[in-house]
């Protein structure tokens, strides 16, 4: 068994290496973390039942304090867990009436990505999340289901070199000459975005969840009574009703000198001046929303969408397109805090990139959409439409 596990590990790294090269060849800022097996996703978590046991144990103690066996019982000696802090929910949605818009562009920023041609696309009404899914929201999912992400199952994920501690870095021998800023870090996952010595708990519970694969994102949305948006829905929502604009607010990167999204200022990858306020991710609520009420569509984290990847699109008008029926990679939209014009001009509405559905990295997250409003989810604009 040990030999098989070793071989799988080697295979994972070899495939990952190939994918990194692919990404670099297409000038993507994206990672590639390729696993060729399924995740074991339904291990029990038991967080809620631990709290209940503590309550029961107190109750028992009160009535049976004289029983010496109690002194050594697990319930008696188990330390109470700190209650989970609560965060304001960021799972709100908006209702979008659908209609016809121009998807893609005839003036592609990265022609190899299949941003063109511009085509007329008609969509039926749908709901979409106002925010990227936050760590706090993802934690509710994990606590209620015991879900294990693919990065956790396989034990590593890709992190930007500049964000890893020297301590962790010295243990990484695998380097990728063509993309030295991506390093596979053992123990990097959604709870530990830069590896075992980092944590979301200190100040990132309201930041977008990262190191989640397309498969993880799909499972989350299903649990939430939602689904991933199609690429067309995501782009329609991100454009916020403006036709043929580069960004959700217009064509100027920094109108009146204001930063309206979280991308990279300085020199990539050596100097991150964070003029927009954030070196890494920002809270999902940061920056003004677009005209449809959505925050951080472009920038902050890339966002998985439903569609399989292709760079060939018909210029014919389409209704509710869902992309190819099958493929190797899934589409992601919006660019990330790692995007800089010099190598990843992808923080635009029409921009797109791709990864295998089991890939994960420190700049890749998602938001959900839906045909209906799930019970208990607040709709931000339903009283106005
Ligand atoms: Ca930034
Ligand atoms: Ca985003």
CSV table of C-alpha atoms and ligand atoms in Angstrom, one decimal:
chain,number,residue,atom,x,y,z
A,1,UNK,CA,0.0,0.0,0.0
A,2,UNK,CA,2.8,2.3,0.9
A,3,UNK,CA,4.3,1.8,-2.6
A,4,UNK,CA,1.0,2.5,-4.3
A,5,UNK,CA,0.6,5.7,-2.2
A,6,UNK,CA,4.1,6.8,-3.1
A,7,UNK,CA,3.5,6.2,-6.8
A,8,UNK,CA,0.2,8.2,-6.6
A,9,UNK,CA,2.1,11.1,-5.0
A,10,UNK,CA,4.7,11.0,-7.7
A,11,UNK,CA,2.0,11.0,-10.3
A,12,UNK,CA,0.2,13.9,-8.7
A,13,UNK,CA,3.3,16.0,-8.8
A,14,UNK,CA,4.3,15.1,-12.3
A,15,UNK,CA,0.8,15.9,-13.6
A,16,UNK,CA,0.9,19.1,-11.5
A,17,UNK,CA,4.2,20.1,-13.2
A,18,UNK,CA,2.7,19.6,-16.6
A,19,UNK,CA,-0.3,21.8,-15.7
A,20,UNK,CA,1.9,24.5,-14.4
A,21,UNK,CA,3.8,24.6,-17.7
A,22,UNK,CA,0.4,24.7,-19.5
A,23,UNK,CA,-0.6,27.7,-17.4
A,24,UNK,CA,2.6,29.5,-18.0
A,25,UNK,CA,2.5,28.8,-21.7
A,26,UNK,CA,-0.9,30.5,-21.8
A,27,UNK,CA,0.3,33.3,-19.5
A,28,UNK,CA,-2.2,32.4,-16.9
A,29,UNK,CA,-1.7,33.4,-13.3
A,30,UNK,CA,-3.5,30.3,-12.4
A,31,UNK,CA,-2.2,27.3,-10.6
A,32,UNK,CA,-2.8,23.7,-11.5
A,33,UNK,CA,-3.2,21.1,-8.9
A,34,UNK,CA,-4.1,18.0,-10.7
A,35,UNK,CA,-5.4,14.9,-8.9
A,36,UNK,CA,-6.6,11.9,-10.7
A,37,UNK,CA,-8.7,10.3,-8.0
A,38,UNK,CA,-12.0,11.1,-6.3
A,39,UNK,CA,-12.2,12.8,-3.0
A,40,UNK,CA,-13.4,11.1,0.1
A,41,UNK,CA,-15.8,13.9,1.1
A,42,UNK,CA,-18.2,12.7,3.7
A,43,UNK,CA,-16.1,12.0,6.9
A,44,UNK,CA,-18.0,13.0,10.0
A,45,UNK,CA,-17.1,16.3,11.7
A,46,UNK,CA,-19.1,16.1,14.9
A,47,UNK,CA,-18.5,19.7,15.9
A,48,UNK,CA,-22.1,20.2,16.9
A,49,UNK,CA,-22.4,17.0,18.8
A,50,UNK,CA,-19.3,17.8,20.9
A,51,UNK,CA,-21.0,20.9,22.2
A,52,UNK,CA,-24.1,18.8,23.1
A,53,UNK,CA,-21.9,16.2,24.9
A,54,UNK,CA,-20.5,18.9,27.1
A,55,UNK,CA,-24.0,20.0,28.0
A,56,UNK,CA,-25.0,16.4,28.8
A,57,UNK,CA,-21.9,15.9,30.9
A,58,UNK,CA,-22.6,18.9,33.1
A,59,UNK,CA,-26.1,17.6,33.6
A,60,UNK,CA,-24.9,14.1,34.6
A,61,UNK,CA,-22.2,15.5,36.9
A,62,UNK,CA,-24.8,17.5,38.8
A,63,UNK,CA,-26.8,14.3,39.6
A,64,UNK,CA,-24.1,11.6,39.8
A,65,UNK,CA,-21.1,13.4,41.2
A,66,UNK,CA,-20.2,10.6,43.5
A,67,UNK,CA,-19.7,8.0,40.8
A,68,UNK,CA,-15.9,7.5,40.7
A,69,UNK,CA,-16.0,6.3,37.1
A,70,UNK,CA,-17.1,9.8,36.1
A,71,UNK,CA,-13.7,11.1,37.1
A,72,UNK,CA,-12.0,9.3,34.2
A,73,UNK,CA,-14.8,9.4,31.7
A,74,UNK,CA,-14.1,11.0,28.4
A,75,UNK,CA,-17.1,13.3,28.8
A,76,UNK,CA,-15.8,14.5,32.1
A,77,UNK,CA,-12.3,15.3,31.0
A,78,UNK,CA,-13.0,16.6,27.5
A,79,UNK,CA,-12.2,20.3,27.4
A,80,UNK,CA,-15.1,22.4,26.2
A,81,UNK,CA,-14.6,23.7,22.8
A,82,UNK,CA,-14.7,27.5,22.4
A,83,UNK,CA,-18.0,28.4,21.0
A,84,UNK,CA,-17.7,29.3,17.3
A,85,UNK,CA,-17.7,33.0,16.8
A,86,UNK,CA,-20.5,34.3,14.6
A,87,UNK,CA,-20.0,36.4,11.6
A,88,UNK,CA,-22.6,38.5,9.7
A,89,UNK,CA,-23.9,36.3,6.9
A,90,UNK,CA,-22.7,37.1,3.4
A,91,UNK,CA,-24.9,34.6,1.5
A,92,UNK,CA,-27.3,37.2,0.2
A,93,UNK,CA,-28.4,37.0,-3.5
A,94,UNK,CA,-29.8,39.3,-6.1
A,95,UNK,CA,-32.5,38.5,-8.6
A,96,UNK,CA,-31.6,39.3,-12.2
A,97,UNK,CA,-34.4,39.6,-14.7
A,98,UNK,CA,-32.4,38.0,-17.6
A,99,UNK,CA,-32.5,39.5,-21.1
A,100,UNK,CA,-30.0,39.9,-23.9
A,101,UNK,CA,-26.4,41.1,-23.6
A,102,UNK,CA,-23.2,41.0,-25.4
A,103,UNK,CA,-20.9,38.3,-24.1
A,104,UNK,CA,-17.2,38.2,-24.9
A,105,UNK,CA,-15.5,40.8,-27.0
A,106,UNK,CA,-14.1,41.5,-30.5
A,107,UNK,CA,-11.2,43.3,-28.9
A,108,UNK,CA,-9.7,40.5,-26.7
A,109,UNK,CA,-7.1,41.4,-24.1
A,110,UNK,CA,-5.7,37.8,-24.2
A,111,UNK,CA,-6.7,36.4,-27.6
A,112,UNK,CA,-5.5,32.9,-26.8
A,113,UNK,CA,-8.1,32.6,-24.1
A,114,UNK,CA,-11.1,32.6,-26.5
A,115,UNK,CA,-12.6,35.9,-25.3
A,116,UNK,CA,-14.0,36.5,-28.8
A,117,UNK,CA,-16.1,36.8,-30.7
A,118,UNK,CA,-18.6,39.2,-29.1
A,119,UNK,CA,-22.0,37.5,-29.4
A,120,UNK,CA,-25.6,38.2,-28.3
A,121,UNK,CA,-26.7,35.9,-25.5
A,122,UNK,CA,-30.2,35.8,-24.0
A,123,UNK,CA,-30.7,34.5,-20.4
A,124,UNK,CA,-33.7,33.5,-18.4
A,125,UNK,CA,-34.1,35.1,-15.0
A,126,UNK,CA,-31.8,33.8,-12.2
A,127,UNK,CA,-30.4,34.6,-8.8
A,128,UNK,CA,-26.7,35.1,-8.0
A,129,UNK,CA,-24.7,35.6,-4.9
A,130,UNK,CA,-23.8,39.2,-4.0
A,131,UNK,CA,-20.4,38.0,-2.6
A,132,UNK,CA,-17.7,35.5,-3.2
A,133,UNK,CA,-18.3,32.6,-0.7
A,134,UNK,CA,-16.5,33.6,2.4
A,135,UNK,CA,-14.5,31.4,4.9
A,136,UNK,CA,-17.2,31.9,7.5
A,137,UNK,CA,-19.9,30.7,5.0
A,138,UNK,CA,-17.8,27.8,3.9
A,139,UNK,CA,-17.2,26.8,7.6
A,140,UNK,CA,-21.0,26.6,8.1
A,141,UNK,CA,-21.0,24.0,5.2
A,142,UNK,CA,-18.1,22.0,6.6
A,143,UNK,CA,-19.5,22.0,10.1
A,144,UNK,CA,-22.9,20.8,9.0
A,145,UNK,CA,-21.6,18.1,6.6
A,146,UNK,CA,-18.1,17.1,7.6
A,147,UNK,CA,-17.0,17.9,4.1
A,148,UNK,CA,-13.3,17.4,3.2
A,149,UNK,CA,-11.9,19.5,0.4
A,150,UNK,CA,-9.7,18.0,-2.3
A,151,UNK,CA,-6.7,20.0,-1.1
A,152,UNK,CA,-7.2,18.5,2.4
A,153,UNK,CA,-7.6,15.0,1.0
A,154,UNK,CA,-4.4,15.1,-1.1
A,155,UNK,CA,-2.5,17.1,1.5
A,156,UNK,CA,-1.2,20.0,-0.6
A,157,UNK,CA,-2.2,23.0,-2.7
A,158,UNK,CA,-0.5,25.8,-4.7
A,159,UNK,CA,0.5,29.0,-3.0
A,160,UNK,CA,2.2,32.2,-4.3
A,161,UNK,CA,5.9,32.0,-3.3
A,162,UNK,CA,6.0,35.5,-1.8
A,163,UNK,CA,3.2,34.6,0.7
A,164,UNK,CA,4.9,31.5,2.2
A,165,UNK,CA,7.0,31.8,5.4
A,166,UNK,CA,10.8,31.0,5.2
A,167,UNK,CA,10.1,28.2,7.6
A,168,UNK,CA,7.8,26.4,5.2
A,169,UNK,CA,9.8,27.4,2.1
A,170,UNK,CA,12.9,25.6,3.2
A,171,UNK,CA,11.1,22.3,3.2
A,172,UNK,CA,10.0,22.6,-0.4
A,173,UNK,CA,12.4,21.1,-2.9
A,174,UNK,CA,10.1,21.0,-5.9
A,175,UNK,CA,10.6,24.2,-7.9
A,176,UNK,CA,9.1,25.0,-11.3
A,177,UNK,CA,11.6,26.9,-13.4
A,178,UNK,CA,9.1,28.4,-15.7
A,179,UNK,CA,6.7,29.6,-12.9
A,180,UNK,CA,8.8,30.0,-9.8
A,181,UNK,CA,6.1,32.0,-8.0
A,182,UNK,CA,3.9,28.8,-7.6
A,183,UNK,CA,4.9,26.4,-5.0
A,184,UNK,CA,3.1,23.2,-3.9
A,185,UNK,CA,2.8,23.5,-0.1
A,186,UNK,CA,2.0,20.5,2.1
A,187,UNK,CA,-0.8,21.3,4.4
A,188,UNK,CA,-2.0,24.3,2.5
A,189,UNK,CA,-5.8,24.2,2.4
A,190,UNK,CA,-8.8,26.5,3.0
A,191,UNK,CA,-8.1,26.7,6.7
A,192,UNK,CA,-4.4,27.3,6.2
A,193,UNK,CA,-4.0,29.3,3.0
A,194,UNK,CA,-0.2,29.7,3.1
A,195,UNK,CA,0.5,26.3,4.8
A,196,UNK,CA,0.3,24.8,8.3
A,197,UNK,CA,1.7,27.9,10.0
A,198,UNK,CA,-1.0,30.2,8.6
A,199,UNK,CA,-4.7,30.4,9.5
A,200,UNK,CA,-7.9,32.1,8.4
A,201,UNK,CA,-8.9,32.4,12.0
A,202,UNK,CA,-6.9,35.5,12.8
A,203,UNK,CA,-8.4,38.0,10.5
A,204,UNK,CA,-9.8,36.3,7.3
A,205,UNK,CA,-13.1,34.7,8.2
A,206,UNK,CA,-14.8,37.4,6.0
A,207,UNK,CA,-12.4,36.8,3.1
A,208,UNK,CA,-13.2,34.5,0.2
A,209,UNK,CA,-12.6,30.8,0.7
A,210,UNK,CA,-9.6,29.6,-1.4
A,211,UNK,CA,-7.9,26.3,-2.1
A,212,UNK,CA,-11.4,24.9,-3.1
A,213,UNK,CA,-11.7,22.8,-6.3
A,214,UNK,CA,-14.5,23.0,-8.8
A,215,UNK,CA,-15.8,19.8,-7.2
A,216,UNK,CA,-15.7,21.4,-3.8
A,217,UNK,CA,-17.5,24.5,-5.0
A,218,UNK,CA,-20.2,22.4,-6.6
A,219,UNK,CA,-20.8,20.5,-3.4
A,220,UNK,CA,-21.0,23.7,-1.4
A,221,UNK,CA,-23.5,25.3,-3.8
A,222,UNK,CA,-25.6,22.2,-3.7
A,223,UNK,CA,-25.7,22.2,0.1
A,224,UNK,CA,-26.7,25.9,0.0
A,225,UNK,CA,-29.7,25.1,-2.3
A,226,UNK,CA,-27.9,26.8,-5.1
A,227,UNK,CA,-25.6,25.9,-8.1
A,228,UNK,CA,-22.6,27.4,-9.8
A,229,UNK,CA,-23.5,30.1,-12.3
A,230,UNK,CA,-22.9,29.4,-16.0
A,231,UNK,CA,-20.2,31.4,-17.6
A,232,UNK,CA,-22.8,33.5,-19.4
A,233,UNK,CA,-24.7,34.2,-16.2
A,234,UNK,CA,-21.5,35.1,-14.4
A,235,UNK,CA,-20.5,37.5,-17.1
A,236,UNK,CA,-24.0,39.0,-17.4
A,237,UNK,CA,-24.0,39.6,-13.7
A,238,UNK,CA,-20.5,41.0,-13.6
A,239,UNK,CA,-21.2,43.5,-16.4
A,240,UNK,CA,-24.0,45.0,-14.3
A,241,UNK,CA,-26.1,46.1,-17.3
A,242,UNK,CA,-23.3,48.0,-19.1
A,243,UNK,CA,-22.6,46.9,-22.7
A,244,UNK,CA,-19.1,46.3,-24.1
A,245,UNK,CA,-17.1,47.7,-21.1
A,246,UNK,CA,-13.8,46.3,-19.9
A,247,UNK,CA,-14.8,46.4,-16.2
A,248,UNK,CA,-18.0,46.2,-14.2
A,249,UNK,CA,-18.0,50.0,-13.8
A,250,UNK,CA,-16.7,51.1,-17.2
A,251,UNK,CA,-13.5,51.3,-19.2
A,252,UNK,CA,-11.1,53.1,-16.8
A,253,UNK,CA,-9.0,50.9,-14.6
A,254,UNK,CA,-8.9,53.5,-11.8
A,255,UNK,CA,-11.6,56.1,-12.4
A,256,UNK,CA,-10.7,59.4,-10.6
A,257,UNK,CA,-7.8,57.5,-9.1
A,258,UNK,CA,-10.0,55.1,-7.1
A,259,UNK,CA,-9.2,51.4,-6.9
A,260,UNK,CA,-12.4,49.5,-7.5
A,261,UNK,CA,-11.0,46.0,-7.2
A,262,UNK,CA,-8.3,43.9,-5.6
A,263,UNK,CA,-5.5,43.2,-8.2
A,264,UNK,CA,-1.7,43.6,-8.1
A,265,UNK,CA,0.1,47.0,-8.1
A,266,UNK,CA,3.9,47.1,-8.5
A,267,UNK,CA,6.0,44.5,-10.3
A,268,UNK,CA,4.8,41.0,-10.5
A,269,UNK,CA,5.9,38.8,-8.7
A,270,UNK,CA,8.6,40.7,-6.8
A,271,UNK,CA,6.9,43.9,-5.6
A,272,UNK,CA,3.4,44.1,-4.3
A,273,UNK,CA,2.7,47.7,-3.3
A,274,UNK,CA,-1.0,46.9,-2.4
A,275,UNK,CA,-2.1,50.4,-3.3
A,276,UNK,CA,-5.6,49.0,-3.5
A,277,UNK,CA,-5.4,48.2,0.2
A,278,UNK,CA,-4.7,44.5,0.0
A,279,UNK,CA,-1.6,42.4,-0.5
A,280,UNK,CA,-3.6,39.1,-0.6
A,281,UNK,CA,-7.4,38.6,-0.5
A,282,UNK,CA,-9.8,41.3,0.8
A,283,UNK,CA,-13.1,40.8,2.6
A,284,UNK,CA,-15.8,39.7,0.3
A,285,UNK,CA,-17.7,42.9,1.1
A,286,UNK,CA,-14.8,45.2,0.1
A,287,UNK,CA,-15.1,47.8,-2.8
A,288,UNK,CA,-18.3,49.3,-4.1
A,289,UNK,CA,-20.8,46.9,-5.7
A,290,UNK,CA,-21.6,47.1,-9.5
A,291,UNK,CA,-25.0,48.2,-10.7
A,292,UNK,CA,-26.5,44.8,-10.0
A,293,UNK,CA,-25.2,44.9,-6.4
A,294,UNK,CA,-22.3,42.4,-6.8
A,295,UNK,CA,-19.0,42.8,-5.0
A,296,UNK,CA,-15.6,41.6,-6.2
A,297,UNK,CA,-16.6,39.9,-9.4
A,298,UNK,CA,-13.4,41.0,-11.1
A,299,UNK,CA,-10.3,40.8,-8.9
A,300,UNK,CA,-9.9,39.3,-5.3
A,301,UNK,CA,-10.3,35.6,-6.3
A,302,UNK,CA,-10.9,33.8,-9.5
A,303,UNK,CA,-14.4,32.3,-9.5
A,304,UNK,CA,-15.3,28.8,-10.8
A,305,UNK,CA,-18.3,28.6,-13.1
A,306,UNK,CA,-20.2,25.6,-14.4
A,307,UNK,CA,-19.0,25.4,-18.0
A,308,UNK,CA,-16.3,23.1,-19.5
A,309,UNK,CA,-13.6,25.1,-21.2
A,310,UNK,CA,-13.4,25.8,-24.9
A,311,UNK,CA,-11.8,28.7,-26.8
A,312,UNK,CA,-14.2,28.3,-29.8
A,313,UNK,CA,-17.5,30.1,-29.7
A,314,UNK,CA,-20.1,30.7,-32.4
A,315,UNK,CA,-20.9,34.3,-33.2
A,316,UNK,CA,-24.5,33.3,-33.6
A,317,UNK,CA,-27.0,34.5,-31.0
A,318,UNK,CA,-27.5,32.0,-28.2
A,319,UNK,CA,-30.1,31.3,-25.4
A,320,UNK,CA,-28.9,30.2,-22.0
A,321,UNK,CA,-25.6,28.7,-23.2
A,322,UNK,CA,-24.0,26.1,-20.9
A,323,UNK,CA,-20.7,25.5,-22.8
A,324,UNK,CA,-19.4,22.2,-24.2
A,325,UNK,CA,-21.0,18.9,-23.0
A,326,UNK,CA,-17.6,17.6,-21.7
A,327,UNK,CA,-14.0,18.6,-21.4
A,328,UNK,CA,-10.8,18.5,-19.4
A,329,UNK,CA,-10.9,21.9,-17.7
A,330,UNK,CA,-13.5,24.1,-16.2
A,331,UNK,CA,-13.8,27.8,-16.8
A,332,UNK,CA,-13.0,30.4,-14.1
A,333,UNK,CA,-13.7,34.1,-14.4
A,334,UNK,CA,-12.7,37.4,-13.0
A,335,UNK,CA,-8.9,37.3,-12.3
A,336,UNK,CA,-7.5,37.6,-8.8
A,337,UNK,CA,-5.4,39.7,-6.4
A,338,UNK,CA,-2.4,38.2,-8.2
A,339,UNK,CA,-3.3,39.7,-11.6
A,340,UNK,CA,-1.1,42.4,-13.1
A,341,UNK,CA,-1.4,43.8,-16.6
A,342,UNK,CA,2.2,42.7,-17.3
A,343,UNK,CA,1.4,39.0,-17.3
A,344,UNK,CA,-2.2,38.4,-16.5
A,345,UNK,CA,-4.5,41.0,-18.0
A,346,UNK,CA,-7.5,39.0,-16.9
A,347,UNK,CA,-9.4,41.2,-14.4
A,348,UNK,CA,-11.9,42.1,-17.1
A,349,UNK,CA,-15.6,41.0,-17.6
A,350,UNK,CA,-14.8,39.1,-20.8
A,351,UNK,CA,-11.6,37.5,-19.5
A,352,UNK,CA,-11.5,33.8,-18.7
A,353,UNK,CA,-9.1,31.1,-17.8
A,354,UNK,CA,-9.3,27.4,-16.9
A,355,UNK,CA,-8.2,24.6,-14.6
A,356,UNK,CA,-9.0,20.9,-14.1
A,357,UNK,CA,-12.0,20.4,-11.8
A,358,UNK,CA,-9.8,19.1,-8.9
A,359,UNK,CA,-7.3,22.0,-9.0
A,360,UNK,CA,-6.9,24.4,-6.1
A,361,UNK,CA,-4.8,27.4,-5.3
A,362,UNK,CA,-4.5,30.4,-3.0
A,363,UNK,CA,-6.3,32.7,-5.5
A,364,UNK,CA,-9.3,30.6,-6.6
A,365,UNK,CA,-12.7,30.7,-5.1
A,366,UNK,CA,-16.4,30.9,-6.3
A,367,UNK,CA,-19.9,32.3,-5.8
A,368,UNK,CA,-23.2,30.5,-6.4
A,369,UNK,CA,-26.3,31.2,-8.5
A,370,UNK,CA,-29.7,29.6,-8.6
A,371,UNK,CA,-33.1,29.4,-10.4
A,372,UNK,CA,-34.9,30.0,-7.1
A,373,UNK,CA,-34.2,31.8,-3.9
A,374,UNK,CA,-33.3,29.1,-1.3
A,375,UNK,CA,-35.3,29.3,2.0
A,376,UNK,CA,-33.7,31.6,4.5
A,377,UNK,CA,-31.5,33.4,2.0
A,378,UNK,CA,-32.0,37.2,1.9
A,379,UNK,CA,-32.7,38.7,-1.5
A,380,UNK,CA,-31.2,42.1,-1.8
A,381,UNK,CA,-33.4,43.5,-4.5
A,382,UNK,CA,-36.5,41.3,-4.6
A,383,UNK,CA,-38.7,44.1,-3.2
A,384,UNK,CA,-37.7,46.3,-6.1
A,385,UNK,CA,-38.3,44.0,-9.0
B,1,LIG,CA1,-4.1,44.1,-4.2
B,2,LIG,CA1,-13.7,37.6,-7.9
